[in-house]
Amino acid sequence: MSEVSTNPEVSTKQQVKNGLRAASSMMLGYLPLGFTVGVIALRYGVHPHTALSMSALIYAGSSQLMAMELLYSGQPLFSILLTVFICNLRHLLMSASLAPHVRSFSRPQRSMFAFGLCDEAFAIHASQLPQRPLSFIEGITTNLALYGALLLGTAVAVYSGASEVLLRQMGLDYAPIAMFVVMLVMLIEDRLQLASAALCGILAVGLRQSPAATWSLVLATAIGATLATWQQLQREQRPKRRPLHSLCLDEVSRPQP
Amino acid sequence: MTGAKIWLCILGSALLTFLLRYLPLELLAHRQLPRPAIVWLRFVPSGVVAAICMEWMCVAKDGVALSGDQKLFLAVSLPSFLVAYFSRNFLATVLCGCGLTALARFTLGASSHL
């Protein structure tokens, strides 16, 4: 790992390989999600081509499901778009947390990278960042592989006319959760993150039952992260109150001018 | 629902989703954020993944918590978490989770359906 971060001249082929390797396991969970989107579209009588375009253009599994449900229940366009906007506000937070790591990308590169920044792609990039910096080719390869998996899943479902029964019989509706379970385990580095993640999870479920249901993910994450930040900043300030420790370190490091 | 409405909905959602993913990346990339903001953003990935994960696990699409499917998911999630923690392997976790879900539905039959 350390070789990769110190040597920026990793070959393009190697970067593509790394990107595919990072995405390969996640595609396993993404195919069933695309499949689910397709199956639900068929249930609502959406034309196969339209359903596929939906996955291709919006490329956000959960909000596609939500948009279809709202369309089907006859909600006005404005309220559907508002719901999609609020539901996807979490991407604002995700994107912001990756922003410091894409400084080396050009503007078109950033926009291409941003299009593919679904929950799963974000989770992959975020879990790899502590080990090595983000490279454009590797990142975009991961994103494209996941994009392909969602499209393939949707296409198989809509053109085979699959039903939900098969999906359920094979337990595939659990696959997206299993992916998030592994990502979560990989993303948590210390106890404070564990505590904040647990809080976010519980808050999200609680808020889903409240009138602010559409805001649940954003509100839960914001509250959890804010409390954890407050705690972390408090901890960082503590050593300043114990000058003895830092003095000792200074004494040790000083006498070698 | 009309064809035009579906397409307006698709295009509108696509644009909104893209902007939400792109704007922070573009606007914050070359800015030095203050320390609290950097610390805050460090807690976002695990927090948002935990939130999504728990919602999928506990809340059905119609917003009802702990319905039949969700009870099953929650039960399956305990061994899945253990497999994920000790193996750190996607394939093993997905096979364990989906396998147990399928097995439970097969053996428990109608009682595990909605």
Tab-separated table of C-alpha atoms in Angstrom:
chain	number	residue	atom	x	y	z
A	1	MET	CA	0.000	0.000	0.000
A	2	SER	CA	2.709	2.473	0.966
A	3	GLU	CA	4.380	1.924	-2.385
A	4	VAL	CA	1.262	3.061	-4.161
A	5	SER	CA	0.922	6.269	-2.177
A	6	THR	CA	4.552	7.323	-2.523
A	7	ASN	CA	4.773	6.484	-6.211
A	8	PRO	CA	2.330	8.517	-8.312
A	9	GLU	CA	3.512	6.839	-11.523
A	10	VAL	CA	1.325	3.765	-11.188
A	11	SER	CA	0.598	2.476	-14.689
A	12	THR	CA	-2.826	3.126	-16.189
A	13	LYS	CA	-3.380	-0.591	-16.583
A	14	GLN	CA	-2.668	-1.140	-12.896
A	15	GLN	CA	-5.047	1.683	-11.942
A	16	VAL	CA	-7.834	0.185	-14.067
A	17	LYS	CA	-7.120	-3.177	-12.458
A	18	ASN	CA	-7.281	-1.644	-8.964
A	19	GLY	CA	-10.538	0.103	-9.820
A	20	LEU	CA	-12.112	-3.082	-11.117
A	21	ARG	CA	-10.908	-5.049	-8.117
A	22	ALA	CA	-12.439	-2.494	-5.751
A	23	ALA	CA	-15.752	-2.571	-7.636
A	24	SER	CA	-15.946	-6.306	-8.356
A	25	SER	CA	-17.177	-7.358	-4.949
A	26	MET	CA	-19.622	-4.464	-4.742
A	27	MET	CA	-21.115	-5.322	-8.131
A	28	LEU	CA	-22.347	-8.489	-6.500
A	29	GLY	CA	-24.758	-6.443	-4.446
A	30	TYR	CA	-25.465	-3.921	-7.175
A	31	LEU	CA	-26.764	-6.384	-9.762
A	32	PRO	CA	-29.655	-7.409	-7.462
A	33	LEU	CA	-30.411	-3.737	-6.730
A	34	GLY	CA	-30.647	-2.995	-10.472
A	35	PHE	CA	-32.779	-6.115	-10.778
A	36	THR	CA	-35.096	-4.839	-8.024
A	37	VAL	CA	-35.441	-1.452	-9.734
A	38	GLY	CA	-36.398	-3.257	-12.962
A	39	VAL	CA	-38.887	-5.559	-11.255
A	40	ILE	CA	-40.615	-2.650	-9.472
A	41	ALA	CA	-40.738	-0.669	-12.751
A	42	LEU	CA	-42.488	-3.574	-14.448
A	43	ARG	CA	-44.928	-3.830	-11.545
A	44	TYR	CA	-45.852	-0.164	-12.013
A	45	GLY	CA	-46.284	-0.686	-15.764
A	46	VAL	CA	-43.305	1.449	-16.755
A	47	HIS	CA	-42.089	0.659	-20.291
A	48	PRO	CA	-38.833	-1.403	-20.302
A	49	HIS	CA	-36.950	1.280	-22.294
A	50	THR	CA	-38.145	3.980	-19.898
A	51	ALA	CA	-37.106	1.911	-16.892
A	52	LEU	CA	-33.651	1.391	-18.361
A	53	SER	CA	-33.296	5.110	-19.167
A	54	MET	CA	-34.234	5.834	-15.592
A	55	SER	CA	-31.333	3.735	-14.299
A	56	ALA	CA	-29.029	5.207	-16.951
A	57	LEU	CA	-29.876	8.872	-16.304
A	58	ILE	CA	-30.793	9.193	-12.635
A	59	TYR	CA	-28.472	6.422	-11.439
A	60	ALA	CA	-29.609	6.437	-7.822
A	61	GLY	CA	-31.306	3.141	-6.952
A	62	SER	CA	-33.269	4.138	-3.885
A	63	SER	CA	-34.587	7.455	-5.205
A	64	GLN	CA	-35.630	5.735	-8.451
A	65	LEU	CA	-37.770	3.366	-6.385
A	66	MET	CA	-39.204	6.305	-4.467
A	67	ALA	CA	-39.873	8.361	-7.611
A	68	MET	CA	-41.742	5.442	-9.178
A	69	GLU	CA	-43.892	4.967	-6.104
A	70	LEU	CA	-44.787	8.668	-6.045
A	71	LEU	CA	-45.496	8.715	-9.806
A	72	TYR	CA	-47.750	5.703	-9.416
A	73	SER	CA	-49.682	7.260	-6.538
A	74	GLY	CA	-50.312	10.330	-8.733
A	75	GLN	CA	-48.207	12.912	-6.889
A	76	PRO	CA	-47.549	16.182	-8.751
A	77	LEU	CA	-44.187	16.575	-10.502
A	78	PHE	CA	-42.955	19.255	-8.117
A	79	SER	CA	-43.440	17.135	-5.021
A	80	ILE	CA	-41.727	14.136	-6.667
A	81	LEU	CA	-38.697	16.245	-7.555
A	82	LEU	CA	-38.626	17.785	-4.093
A	83	THR	CA	-38.677	14.328	-2.514
A	84	VAL	CA	-35.868	13.120	-4.781
A	85	PHE	CA	-33.895	16.252	-3.906
A	86	ILE	CA	-34.285	15.813	-0.157
A	87	CYS	CA	-33.639	12.072	-0.354
A	88	ASN	CA	-30.431	12.698	-2.300
A	89	LEU	CA	-29.200	15.539	-0.082
A	90	ARG	CA	-26.970	12.926	1.531
A	91	HIS	CA	-24.909	12.995	-1.675
A	92	LEU	CA	-24.092	16.608	-0.838
A	93	LEU	CA	-22.436	15.390	2.367
A	94	MET	CA	-20.707	12.473	0.636
A	95	SER	CA	-19.401	14.641	-2.153
A	96	ALA	CA	-18.173	17.260	0.318
A	97	SER	CA	-16.233	14.637	2.269
A	98	LEU	CA	-14.441	13.498	-0.906
A	99	ALA	CA	-13.772	17.054	-2.146
A	100	PRO	CA	-10.320	17.475	-0.551
A	101	HIS	CA	-9.160	14.306	-2.310
A	102	VAL	CA	-10.040	15.294	-5.885
A	103	ARG	CA	-7.835	18.404	-6.116
A	104	SER	CA	-5.695	16.769	-8.781
A	105	PHE	CA	-8.701	16.133	-11.048
A	106	SER	CA	-9.577	18.544	-13.865
A	107	ARG	CA	-13.079	20.045	-13.964
A	108	PRO	CA	-14.438	17.618	-16.607
A	109	GLN	CA	-12.864	14.768	-14.666
A	110	ARG	CA	-14.602	15.931	-11.501
A	111	SER	CA	-17.963	16.106	-13.245
A	112	MET	CA	-17.570	12.620	-14.726
A	113	PHE	CA	-16.484	11.291	-11.367
A	114	ALA	CA	-19.425	13.029	-9.651
A	115	PHE	CA	-22.027	11.476	-11.955
A	116	GLY	CA	-21.055	7.991	-10.807
A	117	LEU	CA	-20.926	8.866	-7.117
A	118	CYS	CA	-23.737	6.624	-5.896
A	119	ASP	CA	-23.854	5.371	-2.293
A	120	GLU	CA	-21.858	2.253	-3.108
A	121	ALA	CA	-19.181	4.040	-5.161
A	122	PHE	CA	-18.790	6.580	-2.384
A	123	ALA	CA	-18.426	3.845	0.219
A	124	ILE	CA	-15.674	2.186	-1.835
A	125	HIS	CA	-13.723	5.435	-2.332
A	126	ALA	CA	-14.124	6.486	1.296
A	127	SER	CA	-12.947	3.119	2.635
A	128	GLN	CA	-9.815	3.167	0.439
A	129	LEU	CA	-8.779	6.748	1.113
A	130	PRO	CA	-6.956	6.148	4.373
A	131	GLN	CA	-4.641	3.744	2.495
A	132	ARG	CA	-3.950	5.599	-0.725
A	133	PRO	CA	-4.845	8.811	-2.558
A	134	LEU	CA	-7.695	8.803	-5.044
A	135	SER	CA	-6.609	8.467	-8.669
A	136	PHE	CA	-8.964	9.527	-11.451
A	137	ILE	CA	-8.565	6.428	-13.589
A	138	GLU	CA	-9.032	4.071	-10.687
A	139	GLY	CA	-12.003	6.040	-9.369
A	140	ILE	CA	-13.779	6.306	-12.697
A	141	THR	CA	-13.190	2.598	-13.412
A	142	THR	CA	-14.872	1.695	-10.126
A	143	ASN	CA	-17.771	4.045	-10.888
A	144	LEU	CA	-18.240	2.741	-14.431
A	145	ALA	CA	-18.165	-0.878	-13.273
A	146	LEU	CA	-20.911	-0.175	-10.727
A	147	TYR	CA	-22.895	1.798	-13.324
A	148	GLY	CA	-22.653	-1.178	-15.682
A	149	ALA	CA	-23.818	-3.537	-12.942
A	150	LEU	CA	-26.918	-1.452	-12.154
A	151	LEU	CA	-27.809	-1.150	-15.856
A	152	LEU	CA	-27.249	-4.857	-16.425
A	153	GLY	CA	-29.408	-5.758	-13.422
A	154	THR	CA	-32.207	-3.440	-14.618
A	155	ALA	CA	-31.949	-4.700	-18.209
A	156	VAL	CA	-32.123	-8.367	-17.196
A	157	ALA	CA	-35.191	-7.669	-15.055
A	158	VAL	CA	-37.169	-5.557	-17.549
A	159	TYR	CA	-36.427	-7.616	-20.673
A	160	SER	CA	-36.914	-11.012	-19.015
A	161	GLY	CA	-40.112	-9.858	-17.349
A	162	ALA	CA	-38.842	-11.165	-14.024
A	163	SER	CA	-41.072	-11.165	-10.991
A	164	GLU	CA	-40.370	-10.327	-7.387
A	165	VAL	CA	-40.996	-13.934	-6.346
A	166	LEU	CA	-37.711	-15.178	-7.797
A	167	LEU	CA	-35.806	-12.310	-6.205
A	168	ARG	CA	-37.256	-13.121	-2.812
A	169	GLN	CA	-36.825	-16.877	-3.120
A	170	MET	CA	-33.102	-16.416	-3.633
A	171	GLY	CA	-32.884	-13.928	-0.773
A	172	LEU	CA	-31.441	-11.357	-3.200
A	173	ASP	CA	-33.359	-8.522	-1.577
A	174	TYR	CA	-30.878	-8.874	1.296
A	175	ALA	CA	-27.840	-8.382	-0.978
A	176	PRO	CA	-27.756	-4.535	-0.844
A	177	ILE	CA	-27.915	-4.682	2.963
A	178	ALA	CA	-25.078	-7.216	3.081
A	179	MET	CA	-22.947	-4.838	0.990
A	180	PHE	CA	-23.604	-1.961	3.364
A	181	VAL	CA	-22.827	-4.187	6.344
A	182	VAL	CA	-19.333	-4.940	4.978
A	183	MET	CA	-18.742	-1.309	3.976
A	184	LEU	CA	-19.745	-0.180	7.453
A	185	VAL	CA	-17.323	-2.611	9.097
A	186	MET	CA	-14.545	-1.334	6.806
A	187	LEU	CA	-15.326	2.359	7.293
A	188	ILE	CA	-15.216	2.340	11.079
A	189	GLU	CA	-11.681	3.048	12.299
A	190	ASP	CA	-12.097	3.945	15.947
A	191	ARG	CA	-14.542	3.923	18.838
A	192	LEU	CA	-15.770	7.447	18.246
A	193	GLN	CA	-16.696	6.584	14.661
A	194	LEU	CA	-18.426	3.442	15.914
A	195	ALA	CA	-20.436	5.487	18.402
A	196	SER	CA	-21.368	8.124	15.831
A	197	ALA	CA	-22.313	5.468	13.242
A	198	ALA	CA	-24.503	3.646	15.766
A	199	LEU	CA	-26.193	6.924	16.680
A	200	CYS	CA	-26.742	7.811	13.000
A	201	GLY	CA	-28.292	4.397	12.331
A	202	ILE	CA	-30.686	4.557	15.264
A	203	LEU	CA	-31.630	8.185	14.537
A	204	ALA	CA	-32.304	7.350	10.866
A	205	VAL	CA	-34.766	4.596	11.777
A	206	GLY	CA	-36.419	6.824	14.373
A	207	LEU	CA	-36.685	9.798	12.024
A	208	ARG	CA	-38.181	7.576	9.310
A	209	GLN	CA	-41.201	7.184	11.613
A	210	SER	CA	-41.485	10.959	12.172
A	211	PRO	CA	-43.041	13.655	9.960
A	212	ALA	CA	-39.495	14.389	8.711
A	213	ALA	CA	-39.273	10.925	7.098
A	214	THR	CA	-37.835	12.156	3.790
A	215	TRP	CA	-35.102	14.019	5.673
A	216	SER	CA	-34.157	11.021	7.821
A	217	LEU	CA	-30.773	10.144	6.236
A	218	VAL	CA	-29.482	13.716	6.098
A	219	LEU	CA	-30.718	14.692	9.557
A	220	ALA	CA	-29.441	11.509	11.184
A	221	THR	CA	-25.991	11.839	9.604
A	222	ALA	CA	-25.741	15.550	10.407
A	223	ILE	CA	-26.699	15.085	14.066
A	224	GLY	CA	-24.450	12.057	14.580
A	225	ALA	CA	-21.453	13.649	12.867
A	226	THR	CA	-21.908	16.951	14.732
A	227	LEU	CA	-21.968	15.269	18.152
A	228	ALA	CA	-18.923	13.160	17.259
A	229	THR	CA	-17.073	16.258	15.997
A	230	TRP	CA	-17.808	18.103	19.219
A	231	GLN	CA	-16.479	15.139	21.185
A	232	GLN	CA	-13.346	14.854	19.013
A	233	LEU	CA	-12.550	18.574	19.239
A	234	GLN	CA	-12.932	18.400	23.015
A	235	ARG	CA	-10.431	15.545	23.119
A	236	GLU	CA	-7.984	17.413	20.921
A	237	GLN	CA	-8.036	20.390	23.258
A	238	ARG	CA	-7.289	18.298	26.341
A	239	PRO	CA	-3.479	17.870	25.901
A	240	LYS	CA	-3.096	21.672	26.044
A	241	ARG	CA	-4.184	21.559	29.673
A	242	ARG	CA	-1.281	19.233	30.472
A	243	PRO	CA	1.795	21.250	29.472
A	244	LEU	CA	4.162	18.905	31.372
A	245	HIS	CA	3.878	16.209	28.731
A	246	SER	CA	4.627	18.518	25.826
A	247	LEU	CA	7.477	20.127	27.784
A	248	CYS	CA	9.141	16.747	28.232
A	249	LEU	CA	8.886	16.112	24.495
A	250	ASP	CA	10.435	19.513	23.774
A	251	GLU	CA	13.373	18.820	26.104
A	252	VAL	CA	14.070	15.554	24.344
A	253	SER	CA	13.926	16.978	20.862
A	254	ARG	CA	15.784	20.241	21.570
A	255	PRO	CA	19.411	19.400	22.342
A	256	GLN	CA	20.416	18.400	18.797
A	257	PRO	CA	20.860	21.629	16.838
B	1	MET	CA	-49.515	8.905	-15.500
B	2	THR	CA	-48.501	10.337	-18.835
B	3	GLY	CA	-45.317	9.725	-20.812
B	4	ALA	CA	-44.337	13.387	-20.660
B	5	LYS	CA	-44.650	13.457	-16.893
B	6	ILE	CA	-42.467	10.368	-16.503
B	7	TRP	CA	-39.782	11.906	-18.700
B	8	LEU	CA	-39.883	15.268	-16.921
B	9	CYS	CA	-39.556	13.368	-13.673
B	10	ILE	CA	-36.608	11.320	-14.965
B	11	LEU	CA	-34.747	14.325	-16.412
B	12	GLY	CA	-35.447	16.514	-13.378
B	13	SER	CA	-34.311	13.821	-10.957
B	14	ALA	CA	-31.214	13.135	-13.044
B	15	LEU	CA	-30.224	16.822	-13.033
B	16	LEU	CA	-30.881	17.252	-9.301
B	17	THR	CA	-28.955	14.100	-8.415
B	18	PHE	CA	-26.003	15.135	-10.557
B	19	LEU	CA	-25.849	18.644	-9.103
B	20	LEU	CA	-25.965	17.323	-5.540
B	21	ARG	CA	-23.039	15.020	-6.304
B	22	TYR	CA	-21.036	17.522	-8.355
B	23	LEU	CA	-21.339	20.939	-6.709
B	24	PRO	CA	-19.592	20.167	-3.380
B	25	LEU	CA	-16.815	18.361	-5.244
B	26	GLU	CA	-16.265	21.397	-7.467
B	27	LEU	CA	-16.776	24.169	-4.917
B	28	LEU	CA	-14.835	22.647	-2.025
B	29	ALA	CA	-11.971	21.004	-3.912
B	30	HIS	CA	-9.639	23.992	-3.798
B	31	ARG	CA	-10.681	25.445	-0.494
B	32	GLN	CA	-8.905	24.868	2.805
B	33	LEU	CA	-11.680	23.956	5.193
B	34	PRO	CA	-11.517	24.934	8.888
B	35	ARG	CA	-10.515	22.175	11.308
B	36	PRO	CA	-14.053	21.485	12.697
B	37	ALA	CA	-15.367	21.012	9.139
B	38	ILE	CA	-12.610	18.524	8.324
B	39	VAL	CA	-13.311	16.562	11.507
B	40	TRP	CA	-17.045	16.685	10.745
B	41	LEU	CA	-16.554	15.320	7.250
B	42	ARG	CA	-14.507	12.462	8.681
B	43	PHE	CA	-17.626	11.193	10.460
B	44	VAL	CA	-19.865	11.479	7.400
B	45	PRO	CA	-18.940	8.261	5.521
B	46	SER	CA	-19.516	5.816	8.385
B	47	GLY	CA	-22.538	7.793	9.575
B	48	VAL	CA	-24.355	7.910	6.256
B	49	VAL	CA	-23.613	4.256	5.450
B	50	ALA	CA	-24.868	3.243	8.908
B	51	ALA	CA	-28.027	5.304	8.378
B	52	ILE	CA	-28.740	3.771	4.958
B	53	CYS	CA	-27.937	0.282	6.228
B	54	MET	CA	-30.224	0.557	9.259
B	55	GLU	CA	-33.092	1.954	7.186
B	56	TRP	CA	-32.856	-0.902	4.670
B	57	MET	CA	-32.666	-3.352	7.541
B	58	CYS	CA	-35.463	-2.056	9.742
B	59	VAL	CA	-37.895	-0.034	7.626
B	60	ALA	CA	-40.012	-1.311	4.727
B	61	LYS	CA	-40.431	0.813	1.577
B	62	ASP	CA	-43.823	2.030	2.832
B	63	GLY	CA	-42.219	3.355	6.017
B	64	VAL	CA	-43.442	0.604	8.358
B	65	ALA	CA	-40.715	-0.452	10.778
B	66	LEU	CA	-40.059	-4.098	11.636
B	67	SER	CA	-42.596	-5.735	9.331
B	68	GLY	CA	-42.164	-9.424	8.368
B	69	ASP	CA	-39.283	-8.919	5.936
B	70	GLN	CA	-37.503	-6.500	8.229
B	71	LYS	CA	-37.668	-8.872	11.200
B	72	LEU	CA	-36.026	-11.479	9.006
B	73	PHE	CA	-33.379	-8.998	7.779
B	74	LEU	CA	-32.592	-7.941	11.327
B	75	ALA	CA	-32.165	-11.566	12.425
B	76	VAL	CA	-29.955	-12.351	9.414
B	77	SER	CA	-27.872	-9.232	10.049
B	78	LEU	CA	-26.345	-10.558	13.270
B	79	PRO	CA	-24.484	-13.467	11.588
B	80	SER	CA	-23.811	-11.195	8.584
B	81	PHE	CA	-22.110	-8.615	10.790
B	82	LEU	CA	-19.989	-11.329	12.392
B	83	VAL	CA	-18.972	-12.730	8.996
B	84	ALA	CA	-18.229	-9.196	7.720
B	85	TYR	CA	-16.190	-8.327	10.806
B	86	PHE	CA	-14.040	-11.462	10.810
B	87	SER	CA	-13.703	-12.072	7.062
B	88	ARG	CA	-13.852	-8.489	5.692
B	89	ASN	CA	-15.021	-10.256	2.549
B	90	PHE	CA	-17.945	-9.186	0.359
B	91	LEU	CA	-18.633	-12.549	-1.213
B	92	ALA	CA	-18.703	-14.377	2.125
B	93	THR	CA	-21.031	-11.778	3.667
B	94	VAL	CA	-23.426	-11.662	0.701
B	95	LEU	CA	-23.536	-15.466	0.490
B	96	CYS	CA	-24.179	-15.720	4.222
B	97	GLY	CA	-26.854	-12.976	4.222
B	98	CYS	CA	-28.719	-14.004	1.065
B	99	GLY	CA	-28.324	-17.708	1.831
B	100	LEU	CA	-29.795	-17.369	5.315
B	101	THR	CA	-32.616	-15.158	4.000
B	102	ALA	CA	-33.464	-17.706	1.300
B	103	LEU	CA	-33.182	-20.586	3.757
B	104	ALA	CA	-35.444	-18.888	6.296
B	105	ARG	CA	-38.080	-18.195	3.651
B	106	PHE	CA	-37.853	-21.759	2.376
B	107	THR	CA	-38.184	-23.385	5.784
B	108	LEU	CA	-40.540	-20.922	7.486
B	109	GLY	CA	-42.661	-20.487	4.379
B	110	ALA	CA	-45.578	-18.079	4.509
B	111	SER	CA	-44.844	-16.781	7.994
B	112	SER	CA	-41.764	-14.937	6.771
B	113	HIS	CA	-43.659	-13.200	3.956
B	114	LEU	CA	-45.254	-9.818	4.249
